[in-house]
PDB file of N, CA and C in Angstrom:
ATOM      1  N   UNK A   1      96.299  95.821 111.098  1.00 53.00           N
ATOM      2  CA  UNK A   1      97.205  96.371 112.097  1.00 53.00           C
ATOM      3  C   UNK A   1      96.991  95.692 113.447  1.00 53.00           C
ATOM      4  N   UNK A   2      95.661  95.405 114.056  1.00 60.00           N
ATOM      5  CA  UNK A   2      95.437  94.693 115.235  1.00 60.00           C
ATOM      6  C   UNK A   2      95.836  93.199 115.064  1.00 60.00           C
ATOM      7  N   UNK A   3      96.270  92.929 114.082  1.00 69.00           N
ATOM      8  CA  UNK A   3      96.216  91.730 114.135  1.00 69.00           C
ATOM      9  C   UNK A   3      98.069  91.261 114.318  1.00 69.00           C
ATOM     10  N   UNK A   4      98.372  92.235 113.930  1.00 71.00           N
ATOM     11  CA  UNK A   4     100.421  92.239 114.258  1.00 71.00           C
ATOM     12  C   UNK A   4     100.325  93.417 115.467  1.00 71.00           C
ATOM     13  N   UNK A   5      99.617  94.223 115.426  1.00 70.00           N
ATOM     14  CA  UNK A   5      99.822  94.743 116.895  1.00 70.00           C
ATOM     15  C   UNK A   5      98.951  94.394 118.134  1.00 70.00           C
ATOM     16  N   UNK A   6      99.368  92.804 118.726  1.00 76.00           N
ATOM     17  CA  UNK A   6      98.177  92.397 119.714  1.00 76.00           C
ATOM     18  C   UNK A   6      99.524  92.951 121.385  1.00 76.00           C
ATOM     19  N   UNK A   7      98.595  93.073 122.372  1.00 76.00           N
ATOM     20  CA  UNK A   7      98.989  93.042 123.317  1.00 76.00           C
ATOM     21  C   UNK A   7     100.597  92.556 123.496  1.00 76.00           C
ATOM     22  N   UNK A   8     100.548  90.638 123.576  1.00 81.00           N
ATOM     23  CA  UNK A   8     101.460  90.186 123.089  1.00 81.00           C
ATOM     24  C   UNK A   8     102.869  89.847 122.755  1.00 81.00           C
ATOM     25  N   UNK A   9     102.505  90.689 121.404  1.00 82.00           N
ATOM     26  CA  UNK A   9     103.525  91.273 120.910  1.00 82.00           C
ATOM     27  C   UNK A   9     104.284  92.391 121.093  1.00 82.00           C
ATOM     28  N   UNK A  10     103.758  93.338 121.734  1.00 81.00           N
ATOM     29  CA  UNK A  10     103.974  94.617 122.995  1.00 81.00           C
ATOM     30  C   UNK A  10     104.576  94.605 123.680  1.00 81.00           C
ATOM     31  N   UNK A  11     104.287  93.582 124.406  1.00 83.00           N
ATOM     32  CA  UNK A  11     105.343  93.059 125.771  1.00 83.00           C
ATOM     33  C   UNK A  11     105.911  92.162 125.910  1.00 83.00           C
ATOM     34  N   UNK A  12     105.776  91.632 124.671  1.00 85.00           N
ATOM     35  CA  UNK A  12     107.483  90.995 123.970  1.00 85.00           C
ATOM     36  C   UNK A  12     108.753  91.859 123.542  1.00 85.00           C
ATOM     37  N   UNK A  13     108.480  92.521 122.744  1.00 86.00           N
ATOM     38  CA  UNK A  13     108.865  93.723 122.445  1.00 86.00           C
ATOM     39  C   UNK A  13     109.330  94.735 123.448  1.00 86.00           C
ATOM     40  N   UNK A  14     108.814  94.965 124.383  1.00 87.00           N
ATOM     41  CA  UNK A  14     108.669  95.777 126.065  1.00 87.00           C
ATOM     42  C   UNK A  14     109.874  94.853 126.541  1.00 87.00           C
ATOM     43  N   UNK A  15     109.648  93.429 126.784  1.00 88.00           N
ATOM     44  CA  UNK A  15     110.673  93.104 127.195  1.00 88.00           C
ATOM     45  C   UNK A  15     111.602  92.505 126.981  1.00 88.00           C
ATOM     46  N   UNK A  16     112.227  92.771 125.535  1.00 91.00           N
ATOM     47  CA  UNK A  16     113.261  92.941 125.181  1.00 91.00           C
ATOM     48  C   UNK A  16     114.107  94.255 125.129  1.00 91.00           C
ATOM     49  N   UNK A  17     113.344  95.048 125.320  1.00 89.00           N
ATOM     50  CA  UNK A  17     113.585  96.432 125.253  1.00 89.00           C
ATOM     51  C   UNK A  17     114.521  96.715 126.844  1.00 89.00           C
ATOM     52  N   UNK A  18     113.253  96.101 127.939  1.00 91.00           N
ATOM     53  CA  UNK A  18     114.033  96.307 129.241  1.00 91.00           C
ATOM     54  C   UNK A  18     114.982  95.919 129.618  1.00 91.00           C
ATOM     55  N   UNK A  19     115.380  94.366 128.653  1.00 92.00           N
ATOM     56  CA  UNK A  19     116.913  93.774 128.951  1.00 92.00           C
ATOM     57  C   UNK A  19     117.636  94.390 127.862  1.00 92.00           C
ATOM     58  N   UNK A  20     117.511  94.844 127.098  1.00 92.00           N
ATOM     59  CA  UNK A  20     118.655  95.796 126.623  1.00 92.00           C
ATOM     60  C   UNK A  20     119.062  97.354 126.961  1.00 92.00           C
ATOM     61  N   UNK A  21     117.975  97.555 127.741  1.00 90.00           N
ATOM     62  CA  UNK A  21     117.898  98.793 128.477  1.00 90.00           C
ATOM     63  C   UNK A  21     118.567  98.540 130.232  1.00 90.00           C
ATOM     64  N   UNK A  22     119.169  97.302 130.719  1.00 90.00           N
ATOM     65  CA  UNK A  22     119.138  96.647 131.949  1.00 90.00           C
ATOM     66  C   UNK A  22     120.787  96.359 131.555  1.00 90.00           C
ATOM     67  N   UNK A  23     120.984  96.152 130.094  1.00 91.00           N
ATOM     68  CA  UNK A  23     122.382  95.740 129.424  1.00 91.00           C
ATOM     69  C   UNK A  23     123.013  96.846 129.492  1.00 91.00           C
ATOM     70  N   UNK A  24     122.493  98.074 129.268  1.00 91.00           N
ATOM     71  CA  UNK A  24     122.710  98.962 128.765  1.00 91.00           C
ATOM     72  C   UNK A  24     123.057  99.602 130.193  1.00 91.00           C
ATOM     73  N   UNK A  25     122.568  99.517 131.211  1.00 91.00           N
ATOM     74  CA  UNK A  25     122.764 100.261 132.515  1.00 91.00           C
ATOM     75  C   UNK A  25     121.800 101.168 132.829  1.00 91.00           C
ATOM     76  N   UNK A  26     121.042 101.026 132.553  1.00 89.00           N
ATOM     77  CA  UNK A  26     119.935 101.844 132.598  1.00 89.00           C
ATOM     78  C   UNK A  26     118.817 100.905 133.302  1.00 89.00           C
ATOM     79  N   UNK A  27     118.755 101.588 134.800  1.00 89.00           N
ATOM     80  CA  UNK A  27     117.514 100.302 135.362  1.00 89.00           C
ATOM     81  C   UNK A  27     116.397 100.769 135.611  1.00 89.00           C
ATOM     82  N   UNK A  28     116.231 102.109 135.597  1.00 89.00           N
ATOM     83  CA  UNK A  28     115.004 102.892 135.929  1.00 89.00           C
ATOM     84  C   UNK A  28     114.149 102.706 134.259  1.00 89.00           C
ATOM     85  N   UNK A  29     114.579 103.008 133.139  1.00 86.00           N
ATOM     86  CA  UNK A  29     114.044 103.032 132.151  1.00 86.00           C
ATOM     87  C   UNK A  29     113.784 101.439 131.828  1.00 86.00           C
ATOM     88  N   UNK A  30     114.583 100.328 132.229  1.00 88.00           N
ATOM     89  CA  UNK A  30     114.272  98.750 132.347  1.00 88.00           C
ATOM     90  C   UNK A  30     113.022  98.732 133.186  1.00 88.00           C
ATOM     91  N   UNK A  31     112.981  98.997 133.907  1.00 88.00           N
ATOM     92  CA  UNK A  31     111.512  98.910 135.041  1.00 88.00           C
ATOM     93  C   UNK A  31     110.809  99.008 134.457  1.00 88.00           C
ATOM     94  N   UNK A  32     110.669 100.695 133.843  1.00 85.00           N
ATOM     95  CA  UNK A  32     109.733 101.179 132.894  1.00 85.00           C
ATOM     96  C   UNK A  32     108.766  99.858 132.066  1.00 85.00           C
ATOM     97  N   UNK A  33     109.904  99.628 131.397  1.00 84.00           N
ATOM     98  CA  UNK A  33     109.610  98.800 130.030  1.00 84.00           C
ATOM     99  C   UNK A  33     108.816  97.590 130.861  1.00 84.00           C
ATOM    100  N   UNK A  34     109.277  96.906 131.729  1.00 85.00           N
ATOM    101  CA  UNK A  34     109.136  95.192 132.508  1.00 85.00           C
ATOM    102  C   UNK A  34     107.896  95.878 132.880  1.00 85.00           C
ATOM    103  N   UNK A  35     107.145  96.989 133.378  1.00 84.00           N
ATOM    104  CA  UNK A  35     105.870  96.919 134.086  1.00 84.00           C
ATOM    105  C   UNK A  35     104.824  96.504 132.865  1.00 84.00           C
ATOM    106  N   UNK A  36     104.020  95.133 133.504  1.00 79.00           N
ATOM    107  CA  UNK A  36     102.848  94.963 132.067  1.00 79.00           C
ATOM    108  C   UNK A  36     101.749  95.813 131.917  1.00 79.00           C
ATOM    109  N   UNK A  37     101.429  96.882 132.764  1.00 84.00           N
ATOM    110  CA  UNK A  37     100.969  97.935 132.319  1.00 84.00           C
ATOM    111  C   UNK A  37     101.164  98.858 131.035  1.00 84.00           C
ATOM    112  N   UNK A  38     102.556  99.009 130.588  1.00 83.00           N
ATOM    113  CA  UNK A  38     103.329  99.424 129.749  1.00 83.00           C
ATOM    114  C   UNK A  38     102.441  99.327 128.486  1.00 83.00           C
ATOM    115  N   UNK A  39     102.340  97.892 128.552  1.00 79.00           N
ATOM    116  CA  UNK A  39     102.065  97.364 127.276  1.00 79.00           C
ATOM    117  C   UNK A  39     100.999  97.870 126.630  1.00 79.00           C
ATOM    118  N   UNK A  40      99.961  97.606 127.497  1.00 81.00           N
ATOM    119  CA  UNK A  40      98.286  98.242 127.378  1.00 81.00           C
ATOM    120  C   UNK A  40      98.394  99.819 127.456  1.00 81.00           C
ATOM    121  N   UNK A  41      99.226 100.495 127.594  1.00 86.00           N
ATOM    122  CA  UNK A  41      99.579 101.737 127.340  1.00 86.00           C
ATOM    123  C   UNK A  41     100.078 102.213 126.091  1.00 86.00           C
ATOM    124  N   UNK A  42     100.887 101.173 125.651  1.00 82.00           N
ATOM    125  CA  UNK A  42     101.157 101.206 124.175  1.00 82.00           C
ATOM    126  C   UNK A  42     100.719 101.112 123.244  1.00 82.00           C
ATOM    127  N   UNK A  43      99.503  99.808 123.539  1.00 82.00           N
ATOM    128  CA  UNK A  43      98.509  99.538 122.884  1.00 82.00           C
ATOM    129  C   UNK A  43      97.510 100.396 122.451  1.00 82.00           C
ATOM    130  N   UNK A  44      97.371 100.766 123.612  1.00 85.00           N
ATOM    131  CA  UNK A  44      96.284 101.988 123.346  1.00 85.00           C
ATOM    132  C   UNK A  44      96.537 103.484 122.641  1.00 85.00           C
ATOM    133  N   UNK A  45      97.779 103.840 122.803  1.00 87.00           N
ATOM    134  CA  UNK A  45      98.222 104.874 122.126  1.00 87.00           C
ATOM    135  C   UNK A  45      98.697 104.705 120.646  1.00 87.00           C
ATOM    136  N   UNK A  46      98.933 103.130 120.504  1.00 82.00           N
ATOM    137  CA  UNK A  46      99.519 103.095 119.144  1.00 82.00           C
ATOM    138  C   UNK A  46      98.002 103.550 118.329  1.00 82.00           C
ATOM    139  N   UNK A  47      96.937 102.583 119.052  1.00 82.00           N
ATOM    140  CA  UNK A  47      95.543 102.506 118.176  1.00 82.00           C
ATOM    141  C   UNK A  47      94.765 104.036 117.652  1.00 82.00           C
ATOM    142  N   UNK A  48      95.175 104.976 118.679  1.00 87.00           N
ATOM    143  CA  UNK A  48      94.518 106.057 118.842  1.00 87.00           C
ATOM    144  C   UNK A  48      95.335 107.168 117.736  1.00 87.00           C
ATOM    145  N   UNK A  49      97.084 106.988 117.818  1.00 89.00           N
ATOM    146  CA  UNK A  49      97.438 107.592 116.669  1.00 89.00           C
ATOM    147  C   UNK A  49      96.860 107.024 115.544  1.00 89.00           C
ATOM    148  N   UNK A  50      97.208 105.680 115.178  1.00 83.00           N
ATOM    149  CA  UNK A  50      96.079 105.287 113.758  1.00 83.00           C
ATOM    150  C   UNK A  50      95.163 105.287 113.790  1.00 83.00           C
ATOM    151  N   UNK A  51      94.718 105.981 114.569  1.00 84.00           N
ATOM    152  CA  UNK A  51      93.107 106.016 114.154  1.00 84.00           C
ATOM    153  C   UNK A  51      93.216 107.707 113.319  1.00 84.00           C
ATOM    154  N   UNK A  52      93.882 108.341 114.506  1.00 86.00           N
ATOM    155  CA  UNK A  52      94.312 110.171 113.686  1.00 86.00           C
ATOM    156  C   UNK A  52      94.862 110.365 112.738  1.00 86.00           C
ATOM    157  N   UNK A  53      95.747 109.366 112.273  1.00 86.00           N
ATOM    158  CA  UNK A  53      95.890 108.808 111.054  1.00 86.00           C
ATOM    159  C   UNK A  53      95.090 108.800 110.031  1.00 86.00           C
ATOM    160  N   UNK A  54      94.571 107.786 110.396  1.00 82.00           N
ATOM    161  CA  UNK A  54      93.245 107.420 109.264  1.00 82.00           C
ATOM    162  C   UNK A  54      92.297 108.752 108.971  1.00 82.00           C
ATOM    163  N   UNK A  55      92.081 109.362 109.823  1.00 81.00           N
ATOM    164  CA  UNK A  55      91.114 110.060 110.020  1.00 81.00           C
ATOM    165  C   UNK A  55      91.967 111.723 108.728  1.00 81.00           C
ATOM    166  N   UNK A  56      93.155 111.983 109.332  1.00 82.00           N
ATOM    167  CA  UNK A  56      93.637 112.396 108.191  1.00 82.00           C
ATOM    168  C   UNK A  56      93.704 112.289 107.107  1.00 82.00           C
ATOM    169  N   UNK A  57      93.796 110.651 106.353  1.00 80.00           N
ATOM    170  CA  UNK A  57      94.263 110.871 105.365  1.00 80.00           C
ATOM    171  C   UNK A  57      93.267 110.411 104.434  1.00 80.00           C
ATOM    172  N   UNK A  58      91.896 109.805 105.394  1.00 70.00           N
ATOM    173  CA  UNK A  58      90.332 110.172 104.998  1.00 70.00           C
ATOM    174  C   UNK A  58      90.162 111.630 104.790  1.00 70.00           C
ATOM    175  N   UNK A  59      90.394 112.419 105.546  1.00 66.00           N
ATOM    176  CA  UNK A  59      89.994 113.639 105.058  1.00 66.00           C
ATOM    177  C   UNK A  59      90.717 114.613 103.719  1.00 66.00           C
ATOM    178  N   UNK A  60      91.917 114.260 103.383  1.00 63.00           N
ATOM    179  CA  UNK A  60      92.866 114.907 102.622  1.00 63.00           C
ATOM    180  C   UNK A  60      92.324 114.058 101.659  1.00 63.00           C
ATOM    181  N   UNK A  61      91.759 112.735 101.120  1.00 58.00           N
ATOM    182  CA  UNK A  61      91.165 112.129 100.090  1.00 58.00           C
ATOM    183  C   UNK A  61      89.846 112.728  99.696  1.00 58.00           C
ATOM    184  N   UNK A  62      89.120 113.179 101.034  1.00 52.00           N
ATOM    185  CA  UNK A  62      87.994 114.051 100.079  1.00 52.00           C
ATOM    186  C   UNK A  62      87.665 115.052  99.478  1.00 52.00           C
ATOM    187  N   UNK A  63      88.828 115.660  99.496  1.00 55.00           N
ATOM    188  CA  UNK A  63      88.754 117.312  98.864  1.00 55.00           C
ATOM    189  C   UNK A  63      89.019 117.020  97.162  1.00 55.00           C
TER     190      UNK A  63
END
């Protein structure tokens, strides 16, 4: 998973998001996306759900 979800690819993703969100008319939610903070925010939250993830479906395997 870290290895297709690097930084990166985040805010590649981020900013494509903001020019279609900028296309779209929407410039406050474009900002959003363009700040590279974003990214490392994403990053970090994606990792932390899979980790609660994992951690679930480790536990539902040991019963």
């Amino acid at each position: 998973m870290r290895k297709i979800l690097t930084p990166g690819v985040v805010a590649g993703l981020l900013a494509a998001g903001a020019v279609a969100a900028g296309l779209a008319g929407r410039p406050a939610l474009a900002a959003f996306l363009s700040d590279p903070d974003t990214a490392a925010h994403v990053v970090t939250a994606a990792g932390a759900i899979g980790a609660l993830v994992a951690g679930a479906l480790q536990g539902v395997r040991a019963e």
